[in-house]
Tab-separated table of C-alpha atoms in Angstrom:
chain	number	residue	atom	x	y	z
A	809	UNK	CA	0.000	0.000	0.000
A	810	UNK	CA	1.572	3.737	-1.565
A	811	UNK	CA	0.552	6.372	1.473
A	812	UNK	CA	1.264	10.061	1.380
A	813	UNK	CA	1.746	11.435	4.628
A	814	UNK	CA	1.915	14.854	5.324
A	815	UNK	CA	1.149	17.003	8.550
A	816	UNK	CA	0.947	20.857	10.233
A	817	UNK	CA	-0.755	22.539	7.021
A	818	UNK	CA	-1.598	25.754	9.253
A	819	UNK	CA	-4.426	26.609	7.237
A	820	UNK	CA	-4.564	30.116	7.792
A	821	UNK	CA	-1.427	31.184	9.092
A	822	UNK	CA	0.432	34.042	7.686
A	823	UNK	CA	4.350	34.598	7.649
A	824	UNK	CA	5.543	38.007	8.738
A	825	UNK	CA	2.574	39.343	7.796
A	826	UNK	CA	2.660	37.579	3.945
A	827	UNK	CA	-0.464	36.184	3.098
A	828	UNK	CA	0.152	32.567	2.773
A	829	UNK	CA	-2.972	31.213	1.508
A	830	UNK	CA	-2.387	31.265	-2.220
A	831	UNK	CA	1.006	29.079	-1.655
A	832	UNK	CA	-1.234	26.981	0.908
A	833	UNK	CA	-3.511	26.454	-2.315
A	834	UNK	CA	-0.596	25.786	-4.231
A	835	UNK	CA	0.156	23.085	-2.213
A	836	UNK	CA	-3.029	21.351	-2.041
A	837	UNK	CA	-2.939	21.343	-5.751
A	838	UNK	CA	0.319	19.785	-5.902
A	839	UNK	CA	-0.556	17.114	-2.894
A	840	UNK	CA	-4.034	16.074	-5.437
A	841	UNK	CA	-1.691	15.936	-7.693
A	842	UNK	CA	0.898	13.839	-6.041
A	843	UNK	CA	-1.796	11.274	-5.281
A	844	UNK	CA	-3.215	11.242	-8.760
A	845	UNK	CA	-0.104	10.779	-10.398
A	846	UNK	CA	2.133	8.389	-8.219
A	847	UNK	CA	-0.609	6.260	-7.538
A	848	UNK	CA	-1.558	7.161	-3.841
A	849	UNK	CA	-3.824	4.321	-2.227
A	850	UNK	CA	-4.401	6.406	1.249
A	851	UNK	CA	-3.451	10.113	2.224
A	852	UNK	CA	-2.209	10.947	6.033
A	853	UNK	CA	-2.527	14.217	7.622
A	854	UNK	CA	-1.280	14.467	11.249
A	855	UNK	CA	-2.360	17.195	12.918
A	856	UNK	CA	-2.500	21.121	12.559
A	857	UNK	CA	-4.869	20.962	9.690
A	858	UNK	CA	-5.613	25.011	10.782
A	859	UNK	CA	-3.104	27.573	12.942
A	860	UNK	CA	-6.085	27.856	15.165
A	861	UNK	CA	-8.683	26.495	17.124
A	862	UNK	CA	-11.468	29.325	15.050
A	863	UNK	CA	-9.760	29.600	11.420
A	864	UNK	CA	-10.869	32.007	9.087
A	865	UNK	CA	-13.364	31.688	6.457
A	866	UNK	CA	-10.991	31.677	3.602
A	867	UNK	CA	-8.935	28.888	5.161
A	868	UNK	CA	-12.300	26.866	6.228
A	869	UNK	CA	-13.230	27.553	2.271
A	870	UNK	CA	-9.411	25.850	1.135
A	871	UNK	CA	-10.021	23.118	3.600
A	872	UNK	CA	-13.330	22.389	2.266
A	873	UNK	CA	-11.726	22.184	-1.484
A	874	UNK	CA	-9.028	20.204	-0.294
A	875	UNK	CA	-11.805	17.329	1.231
A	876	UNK	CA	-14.062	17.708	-2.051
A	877	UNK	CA	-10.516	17.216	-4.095
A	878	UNK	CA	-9.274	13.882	-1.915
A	879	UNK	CA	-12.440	12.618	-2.142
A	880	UNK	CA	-13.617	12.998	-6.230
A	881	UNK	CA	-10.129	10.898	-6.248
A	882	UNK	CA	-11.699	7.978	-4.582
A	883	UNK	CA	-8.895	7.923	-2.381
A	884	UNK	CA	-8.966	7.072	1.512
A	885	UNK	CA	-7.791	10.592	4.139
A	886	UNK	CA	-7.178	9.777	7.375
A	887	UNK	CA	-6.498	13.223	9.422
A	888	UNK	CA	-6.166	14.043	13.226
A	889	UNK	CA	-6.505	16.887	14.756
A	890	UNK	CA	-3.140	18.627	16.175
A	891	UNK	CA	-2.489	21.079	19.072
A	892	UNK	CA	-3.266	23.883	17.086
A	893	UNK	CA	-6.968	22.506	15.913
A	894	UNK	CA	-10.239	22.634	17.560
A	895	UNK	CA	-10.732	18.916	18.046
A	896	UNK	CA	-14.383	19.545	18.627
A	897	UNK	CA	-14.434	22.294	15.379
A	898	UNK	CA	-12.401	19.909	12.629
A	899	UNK	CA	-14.588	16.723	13.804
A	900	UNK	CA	-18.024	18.522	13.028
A	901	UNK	CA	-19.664	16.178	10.995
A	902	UNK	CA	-17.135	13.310	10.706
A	903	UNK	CA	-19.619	10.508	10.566
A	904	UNK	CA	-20.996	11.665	7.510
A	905	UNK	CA	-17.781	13.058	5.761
A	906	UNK	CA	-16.390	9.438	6.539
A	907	UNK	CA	-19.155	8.128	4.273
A	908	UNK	CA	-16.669	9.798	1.501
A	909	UNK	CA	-13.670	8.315	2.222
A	910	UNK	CA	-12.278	11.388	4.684
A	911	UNK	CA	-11.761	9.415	8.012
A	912	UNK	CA	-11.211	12.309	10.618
A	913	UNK	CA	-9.713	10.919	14.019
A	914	UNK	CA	-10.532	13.801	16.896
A	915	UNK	CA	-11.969	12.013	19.397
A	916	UNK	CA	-8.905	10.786	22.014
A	917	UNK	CA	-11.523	7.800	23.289
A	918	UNK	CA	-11.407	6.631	19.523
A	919	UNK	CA	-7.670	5.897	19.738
A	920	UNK	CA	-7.776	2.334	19.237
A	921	UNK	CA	-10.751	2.010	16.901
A	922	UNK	CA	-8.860	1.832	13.335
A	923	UNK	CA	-10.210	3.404	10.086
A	924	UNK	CA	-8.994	-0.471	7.975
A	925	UNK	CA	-8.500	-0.331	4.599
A	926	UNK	CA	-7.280	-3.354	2.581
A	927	UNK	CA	-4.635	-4.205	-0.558
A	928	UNK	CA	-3.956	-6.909	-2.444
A	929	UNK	CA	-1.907	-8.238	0.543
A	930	UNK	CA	-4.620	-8.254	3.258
A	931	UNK	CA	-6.203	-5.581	5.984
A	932	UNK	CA	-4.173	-1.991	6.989
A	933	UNK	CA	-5.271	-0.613	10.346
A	934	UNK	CA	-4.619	3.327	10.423
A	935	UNK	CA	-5.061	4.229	14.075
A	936	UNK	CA	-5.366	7.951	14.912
A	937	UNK	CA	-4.165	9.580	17.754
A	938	UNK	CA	-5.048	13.369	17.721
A	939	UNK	CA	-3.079	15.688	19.936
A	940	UNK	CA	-3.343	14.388	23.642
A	941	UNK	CA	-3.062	17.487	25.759
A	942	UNK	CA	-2.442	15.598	28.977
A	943	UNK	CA	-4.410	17.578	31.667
A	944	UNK	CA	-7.043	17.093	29.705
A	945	UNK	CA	-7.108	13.588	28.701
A	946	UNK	CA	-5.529	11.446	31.677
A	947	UNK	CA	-8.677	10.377	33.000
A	948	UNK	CA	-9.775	9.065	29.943
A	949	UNK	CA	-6.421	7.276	29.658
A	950	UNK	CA	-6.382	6.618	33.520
A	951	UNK	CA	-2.637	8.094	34.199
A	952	UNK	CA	-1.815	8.934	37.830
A	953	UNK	CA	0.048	11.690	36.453
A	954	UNK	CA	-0.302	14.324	33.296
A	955	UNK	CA	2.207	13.633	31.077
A	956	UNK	CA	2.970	13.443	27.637
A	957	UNK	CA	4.541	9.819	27.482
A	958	UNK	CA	2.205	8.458	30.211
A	959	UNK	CA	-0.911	9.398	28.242
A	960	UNK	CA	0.772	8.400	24.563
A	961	UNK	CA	1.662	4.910	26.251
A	962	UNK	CA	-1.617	4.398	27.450
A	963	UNK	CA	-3.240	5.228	24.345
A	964	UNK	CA	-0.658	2.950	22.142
A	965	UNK	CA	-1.628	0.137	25.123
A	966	UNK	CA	-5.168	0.358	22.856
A	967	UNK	CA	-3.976	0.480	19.544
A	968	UNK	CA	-1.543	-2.650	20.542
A	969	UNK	CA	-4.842	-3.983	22.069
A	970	UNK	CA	-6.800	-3.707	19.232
A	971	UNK	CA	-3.897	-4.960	17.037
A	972	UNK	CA	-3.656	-8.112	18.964
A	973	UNK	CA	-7.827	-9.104	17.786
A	974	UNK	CA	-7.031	-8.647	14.609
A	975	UNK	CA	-6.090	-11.546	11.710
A	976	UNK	CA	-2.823	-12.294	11.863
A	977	UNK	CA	-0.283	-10.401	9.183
A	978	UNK	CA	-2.507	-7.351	9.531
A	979	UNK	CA	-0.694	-4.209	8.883
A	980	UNK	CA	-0.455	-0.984	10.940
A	981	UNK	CA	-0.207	2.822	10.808
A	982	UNK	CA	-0.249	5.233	13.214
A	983	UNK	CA	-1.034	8.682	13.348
A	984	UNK	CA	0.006	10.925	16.525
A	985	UNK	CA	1.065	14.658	17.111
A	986	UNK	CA	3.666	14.653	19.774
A	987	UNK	CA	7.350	15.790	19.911
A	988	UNK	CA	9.571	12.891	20.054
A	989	UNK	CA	12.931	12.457	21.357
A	990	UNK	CA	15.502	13.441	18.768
A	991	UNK	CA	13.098	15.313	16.736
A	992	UNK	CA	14.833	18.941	15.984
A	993	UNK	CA	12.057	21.622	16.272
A	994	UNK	CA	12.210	25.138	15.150
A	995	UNK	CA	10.914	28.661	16.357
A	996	UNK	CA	7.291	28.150	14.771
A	997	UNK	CA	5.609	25.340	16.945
A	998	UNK	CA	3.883	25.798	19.780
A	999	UNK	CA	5.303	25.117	22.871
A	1000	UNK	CA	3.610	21.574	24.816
A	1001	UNK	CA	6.014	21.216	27.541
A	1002	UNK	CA	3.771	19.304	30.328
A	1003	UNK	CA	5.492	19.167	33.432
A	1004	UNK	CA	9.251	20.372	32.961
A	1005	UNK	CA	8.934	17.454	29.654
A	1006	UNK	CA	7.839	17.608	26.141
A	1007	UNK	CA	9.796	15.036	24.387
A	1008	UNK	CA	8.437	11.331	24.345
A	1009	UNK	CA	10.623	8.349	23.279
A	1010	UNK	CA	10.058	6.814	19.725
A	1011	UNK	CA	10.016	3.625	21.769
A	1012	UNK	CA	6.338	4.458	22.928
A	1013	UNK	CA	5.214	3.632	19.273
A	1014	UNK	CA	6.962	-0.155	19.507
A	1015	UNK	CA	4.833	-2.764	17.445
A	1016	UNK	CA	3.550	-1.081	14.380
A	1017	UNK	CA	4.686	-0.889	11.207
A	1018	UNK	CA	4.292	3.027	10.508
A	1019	UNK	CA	3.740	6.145	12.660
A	1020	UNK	CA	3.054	8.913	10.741
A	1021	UNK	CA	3.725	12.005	12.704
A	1022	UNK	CA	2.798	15.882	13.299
A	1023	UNK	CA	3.984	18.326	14.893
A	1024	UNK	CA	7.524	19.633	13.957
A	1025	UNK	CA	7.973	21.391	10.716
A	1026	UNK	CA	11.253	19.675	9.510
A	1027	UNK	CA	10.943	16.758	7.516
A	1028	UNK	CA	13.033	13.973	9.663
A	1029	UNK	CA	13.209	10.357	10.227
A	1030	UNK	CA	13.578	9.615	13.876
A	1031	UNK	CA	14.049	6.063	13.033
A	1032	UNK	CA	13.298	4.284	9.812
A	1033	UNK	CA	9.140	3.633	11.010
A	1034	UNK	CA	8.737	6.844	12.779
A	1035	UNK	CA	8.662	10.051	10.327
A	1036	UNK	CA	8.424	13.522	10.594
A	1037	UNK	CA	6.320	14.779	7.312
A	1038	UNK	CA	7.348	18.634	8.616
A	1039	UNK	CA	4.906	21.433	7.568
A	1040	UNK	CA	4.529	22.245	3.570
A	1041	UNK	CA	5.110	25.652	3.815
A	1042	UNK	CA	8.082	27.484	6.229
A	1043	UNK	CA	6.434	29.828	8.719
A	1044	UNK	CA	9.527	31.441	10.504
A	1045	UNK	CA	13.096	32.186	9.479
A	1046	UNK	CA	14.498	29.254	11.573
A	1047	UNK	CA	13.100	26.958	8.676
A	1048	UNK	CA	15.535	28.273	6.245
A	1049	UNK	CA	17.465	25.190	5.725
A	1050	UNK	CA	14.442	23.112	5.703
A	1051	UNK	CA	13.361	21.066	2.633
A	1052	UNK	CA	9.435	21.399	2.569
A	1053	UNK	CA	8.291	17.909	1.454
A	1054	UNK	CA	5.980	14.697	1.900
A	1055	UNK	CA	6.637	10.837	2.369
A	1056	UNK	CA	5.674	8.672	-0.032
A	1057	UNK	CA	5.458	5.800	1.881
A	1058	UNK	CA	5.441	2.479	0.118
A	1059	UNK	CA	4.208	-0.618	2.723
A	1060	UNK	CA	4.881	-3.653	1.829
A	1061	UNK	CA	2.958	-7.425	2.038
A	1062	UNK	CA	5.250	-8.030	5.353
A	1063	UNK	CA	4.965	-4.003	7.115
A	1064	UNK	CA	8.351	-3.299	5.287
A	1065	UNK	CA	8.839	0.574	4.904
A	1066	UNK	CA	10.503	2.205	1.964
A	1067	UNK	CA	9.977	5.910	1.697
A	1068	UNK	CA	10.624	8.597	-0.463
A	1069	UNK	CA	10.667	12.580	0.029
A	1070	UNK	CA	8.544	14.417	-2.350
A	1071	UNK	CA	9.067	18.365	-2.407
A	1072	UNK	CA	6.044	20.731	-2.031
A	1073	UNK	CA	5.922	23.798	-3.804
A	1074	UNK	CA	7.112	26.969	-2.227
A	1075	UNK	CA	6.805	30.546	-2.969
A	1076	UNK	CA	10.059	31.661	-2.493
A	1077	UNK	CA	13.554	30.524	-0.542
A	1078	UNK	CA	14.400	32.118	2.523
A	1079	UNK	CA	17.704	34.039	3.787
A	1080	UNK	CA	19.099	34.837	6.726
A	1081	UNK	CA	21.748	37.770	6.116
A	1082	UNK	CA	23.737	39.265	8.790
A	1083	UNK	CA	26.309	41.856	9.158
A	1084	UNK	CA	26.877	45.664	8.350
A	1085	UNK	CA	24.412	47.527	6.645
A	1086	UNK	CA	26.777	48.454	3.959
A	1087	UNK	CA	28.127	44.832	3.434
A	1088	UNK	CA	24.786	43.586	3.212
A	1089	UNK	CA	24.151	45.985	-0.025
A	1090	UNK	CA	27.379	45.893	-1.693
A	1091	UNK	CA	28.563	42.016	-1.353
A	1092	UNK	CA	28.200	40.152	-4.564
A	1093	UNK	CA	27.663	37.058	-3.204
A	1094	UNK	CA	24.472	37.742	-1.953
A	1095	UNK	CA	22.759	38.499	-4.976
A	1096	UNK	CA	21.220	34.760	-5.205
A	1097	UNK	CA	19.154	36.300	-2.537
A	1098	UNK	CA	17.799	38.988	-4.094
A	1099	UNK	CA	14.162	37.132	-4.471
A	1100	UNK	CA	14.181	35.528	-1.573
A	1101	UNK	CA	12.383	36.387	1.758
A	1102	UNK	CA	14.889	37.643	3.591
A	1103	UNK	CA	15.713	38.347	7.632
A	1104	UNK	CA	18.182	40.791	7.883
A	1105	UNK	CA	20.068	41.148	11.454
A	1106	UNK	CA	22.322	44.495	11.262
A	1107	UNK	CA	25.846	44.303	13.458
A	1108	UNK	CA	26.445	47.785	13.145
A	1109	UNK	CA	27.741	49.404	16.086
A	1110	UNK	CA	25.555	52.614	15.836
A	1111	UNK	CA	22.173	52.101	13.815
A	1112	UNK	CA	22.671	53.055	10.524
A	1113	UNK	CA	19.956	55.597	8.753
A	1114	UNK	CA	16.505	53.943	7.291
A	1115	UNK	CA	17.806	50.755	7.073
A	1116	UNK	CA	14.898	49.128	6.220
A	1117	UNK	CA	14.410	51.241	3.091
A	1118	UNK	CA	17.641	50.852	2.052
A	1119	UNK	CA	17.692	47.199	2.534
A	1120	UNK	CA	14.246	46.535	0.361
A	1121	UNK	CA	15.947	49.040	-2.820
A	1122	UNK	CA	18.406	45.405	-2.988
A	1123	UNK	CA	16.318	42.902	-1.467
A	1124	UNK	CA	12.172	43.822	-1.889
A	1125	UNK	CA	11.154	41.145	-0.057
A	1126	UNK	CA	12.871	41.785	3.077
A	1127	UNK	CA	10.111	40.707	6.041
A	1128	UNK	CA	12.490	40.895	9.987
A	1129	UNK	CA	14.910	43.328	10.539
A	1130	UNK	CA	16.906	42.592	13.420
A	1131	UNK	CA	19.821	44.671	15.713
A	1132	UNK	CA	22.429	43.204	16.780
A	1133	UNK	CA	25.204	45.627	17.131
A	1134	UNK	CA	28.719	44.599	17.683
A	1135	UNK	CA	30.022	45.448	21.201
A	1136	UNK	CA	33.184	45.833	22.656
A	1137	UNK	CA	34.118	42.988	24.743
A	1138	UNK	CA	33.915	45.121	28.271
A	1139	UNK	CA	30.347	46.230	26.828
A	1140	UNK	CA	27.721	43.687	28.169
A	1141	UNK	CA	24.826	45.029	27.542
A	1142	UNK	CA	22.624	42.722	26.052
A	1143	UNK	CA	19.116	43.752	25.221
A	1144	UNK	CA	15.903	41.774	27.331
A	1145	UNK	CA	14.863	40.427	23.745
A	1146	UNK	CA	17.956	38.303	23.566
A	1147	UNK	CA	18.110	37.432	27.164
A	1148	UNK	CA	14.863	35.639	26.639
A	1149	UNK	CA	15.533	34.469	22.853
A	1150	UNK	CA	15.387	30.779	23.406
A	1151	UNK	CA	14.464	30.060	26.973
A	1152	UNK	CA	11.458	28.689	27.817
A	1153	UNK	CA	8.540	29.840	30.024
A	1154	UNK	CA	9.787	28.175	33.038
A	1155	UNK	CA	13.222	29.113	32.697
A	1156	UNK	CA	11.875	32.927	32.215
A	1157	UNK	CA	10.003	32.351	35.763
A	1158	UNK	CA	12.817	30.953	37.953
A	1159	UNK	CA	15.166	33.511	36.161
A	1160	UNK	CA	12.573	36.514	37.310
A	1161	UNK	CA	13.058	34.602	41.402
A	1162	UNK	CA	16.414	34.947	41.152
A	1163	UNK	CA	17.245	38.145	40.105
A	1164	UNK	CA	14.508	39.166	42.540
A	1165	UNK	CA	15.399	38.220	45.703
A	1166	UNK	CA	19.111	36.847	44.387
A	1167	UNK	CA	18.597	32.513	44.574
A	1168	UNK	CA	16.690	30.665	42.296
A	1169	UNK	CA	13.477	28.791	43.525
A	1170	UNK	CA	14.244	25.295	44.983
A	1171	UNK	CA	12.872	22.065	44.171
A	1172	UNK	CA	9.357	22.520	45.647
A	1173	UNK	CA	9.054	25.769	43.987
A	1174	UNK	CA	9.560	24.568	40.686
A	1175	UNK	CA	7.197	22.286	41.240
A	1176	UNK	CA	4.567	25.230	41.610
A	1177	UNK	CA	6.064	27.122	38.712
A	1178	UNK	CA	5.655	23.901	36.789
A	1179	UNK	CA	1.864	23.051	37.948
A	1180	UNK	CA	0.756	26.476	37.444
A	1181	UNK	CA	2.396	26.993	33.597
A	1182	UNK	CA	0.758	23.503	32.604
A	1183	UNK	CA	-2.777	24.508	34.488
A	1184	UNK	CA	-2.884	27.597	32.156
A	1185	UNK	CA	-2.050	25.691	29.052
A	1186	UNK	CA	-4.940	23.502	29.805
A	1187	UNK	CA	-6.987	26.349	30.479
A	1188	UNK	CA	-6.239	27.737	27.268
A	1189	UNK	CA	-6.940	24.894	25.586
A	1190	UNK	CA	-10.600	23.905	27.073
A	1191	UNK	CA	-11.345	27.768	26.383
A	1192	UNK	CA	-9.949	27.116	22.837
A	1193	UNK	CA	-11.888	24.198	22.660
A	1194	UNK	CA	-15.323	26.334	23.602
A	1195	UNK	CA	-14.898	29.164	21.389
């Protein structure tokens, strides 16, 4: 069985401020056409099918096209929903849209009920596990504690479960949205550190065939079954050296994987330039830039005259213009922006207790800081989930 699997589509989402929906278009095209002609048999999407949990109505229209396009193919979707999604929005009407061939997996009490399809070689069981935010799930899941692995094990306990009633030589592919160990992520995902933790191991997904995952928006292989697809499109500078692509995923009559990268279509490259203002328009070398989308982070010492009007006469499509002005070494002032660039929210907080009353908080009051970051993520998310 031929699968495409792709993941984190952002419907909706805009980069610096570009409107990003006629590229997201683009690739939707190109994915119908990827399935048409290298003979697809089922279509993957893990997660983040919209940047948020209310899209707009332009990016609810592309979605729509996107289902009426899959399915006039005759070709099985499977999709979850992602951290980004509305689980209760994208699985509106599922039962019915199923009844097409577009199998949407929101519901985390569904996790080991399989959408099977079948080949020439027998059943495939594609087993969806939509974004498990863990303070909201472990009951269902029965975890002592909220955690990320605890509440993926528990759910792959069902899927093995389920596996285990099945005929025997039955195939299996999994669907999750989670951030797993040795993944590389990159400024443009949202943070779902539970508890100090937001890595899981790969070895959580043990006894399957395929896991198809969401979530991080470089294309990677964390080990030859478990696959990042990456997002189609970048959506911040620290995606420059990605290669935006799908896997064509080729399963064979014994779960064998072979797998092949398949580019998407994108606007234009991105560049990250740095240095003096006047380097940056005079150096030759940087003309293969010139069309790109560019972030521009300026060294000079003193900030040099509208620089981002000068910078856009050489490079028009210039979108983040960054200072970063050389110092002397006895100089070490370092603007709050970069103190924070990088550090999460829990590192922010037990910085702020330290410089405040000059130790950082002890064990116990991690703890706190820890319980009380992950009680407002899960806030956010049931209000997310409500609106």
């Amino acid at each position: 069985m031929r699968l495409l699997h792709t993941s984190d589509w952002h419907l909706g989402r805009a980069f610096h401020r570009v409107n990003m929906l006629d590229a997201q278009a683009a690739f939707i095209a190109n994915l119908v056409t990827t399935v048409r002609e290298r003979g697809v048999d089922a279509v993957v999407v893990s997660g983040d099918v919209y940047d948020r949990a209310v899209p707009p109505l332009a990016a609810v229209e592309l979605f729509d096209d996107a289902l009426h396009r899959l399915a006039d193919l005759g070709v099985p979707t499977v999709m979850i929903s992602g951290n980004h999604d509305s689980a209760r929005r994208l699985g509106v009407g599922a039962g019915l849209i199923g009844r097409a061939g577009i199998h949407l997996r929101t519901e985390p009490a569904a996790c080991g009920t399989p959408v099977v399809l079948g080949d020439a070689h027998g059943d495939v069981a594609f087993y969806g596990l939509p974004y498990l935010e863990p303070a909201l799930v472990k009951d269902e899941f029965a975890v002592e504690k909220a955690g990320h692995e605890a509440v993926l094990a528990a759910a792959m306990d069902r899927v093995r479960a389920d596996l285990d009633t099945r005929a025997p030589g039955t195939r299996s592919v999994v669907l999750a949205h989670a951030f797993v160990t040795g993944g590389e992520p990159s400024d443009s995902e949202r943070d779902i550190t539970v508890g100090g933790v937001a890595a899981v191991p790969a070895g959580v997904f043990d006894g399957v065939d395929y896991v198809a995952l969401g979530h991080l928006h470089g294309s990677q292989t964390i080990t030859e079954r478990v696959r990042y697809s990456g997002s189609p499109l970048p959506y911040s500078f620290s995606e420059a050296g990605h290669r935006k692509s799908m896997w064509l995923v080729d399963l064979g009559a014994d779960g064998s994987v072979a797998a092949e990268r398949v580019d998407c279509p994108v606007p234009r490259p991105l560049a990250r330039l740095r240095g003096h203002l006047e380097h940056l328009l005079a150096d030759p070398e940087l003309a293969r830039h010139e069309e790109a989308w560019v972030e521009a982070t300026l060294t000079d010492p003193v900030r040099p005259a509208e620089p981002m009007a000068r910078l856009t006469e050489r490079f028009p499509h210039t979108l983040s213009l960054v200072f970063d002005p050389e110092r002397a070494p006895e100089d070490s002032g370092v603007s709050y922006a970069r103190r924070l660039a990088g550090r999460s929210d829990q590192q922010i907080a037990e910085d702020f207790v330290a410089h405040v009353r000059g130790a950082g908080p002890d064990e116990r009051e991690r703890a706190v800081l820890r319980e009380a970051f992950d009680a407002v993520r899960a806030d956010q998310a049931v209000r997310e989930g409500a609106r």
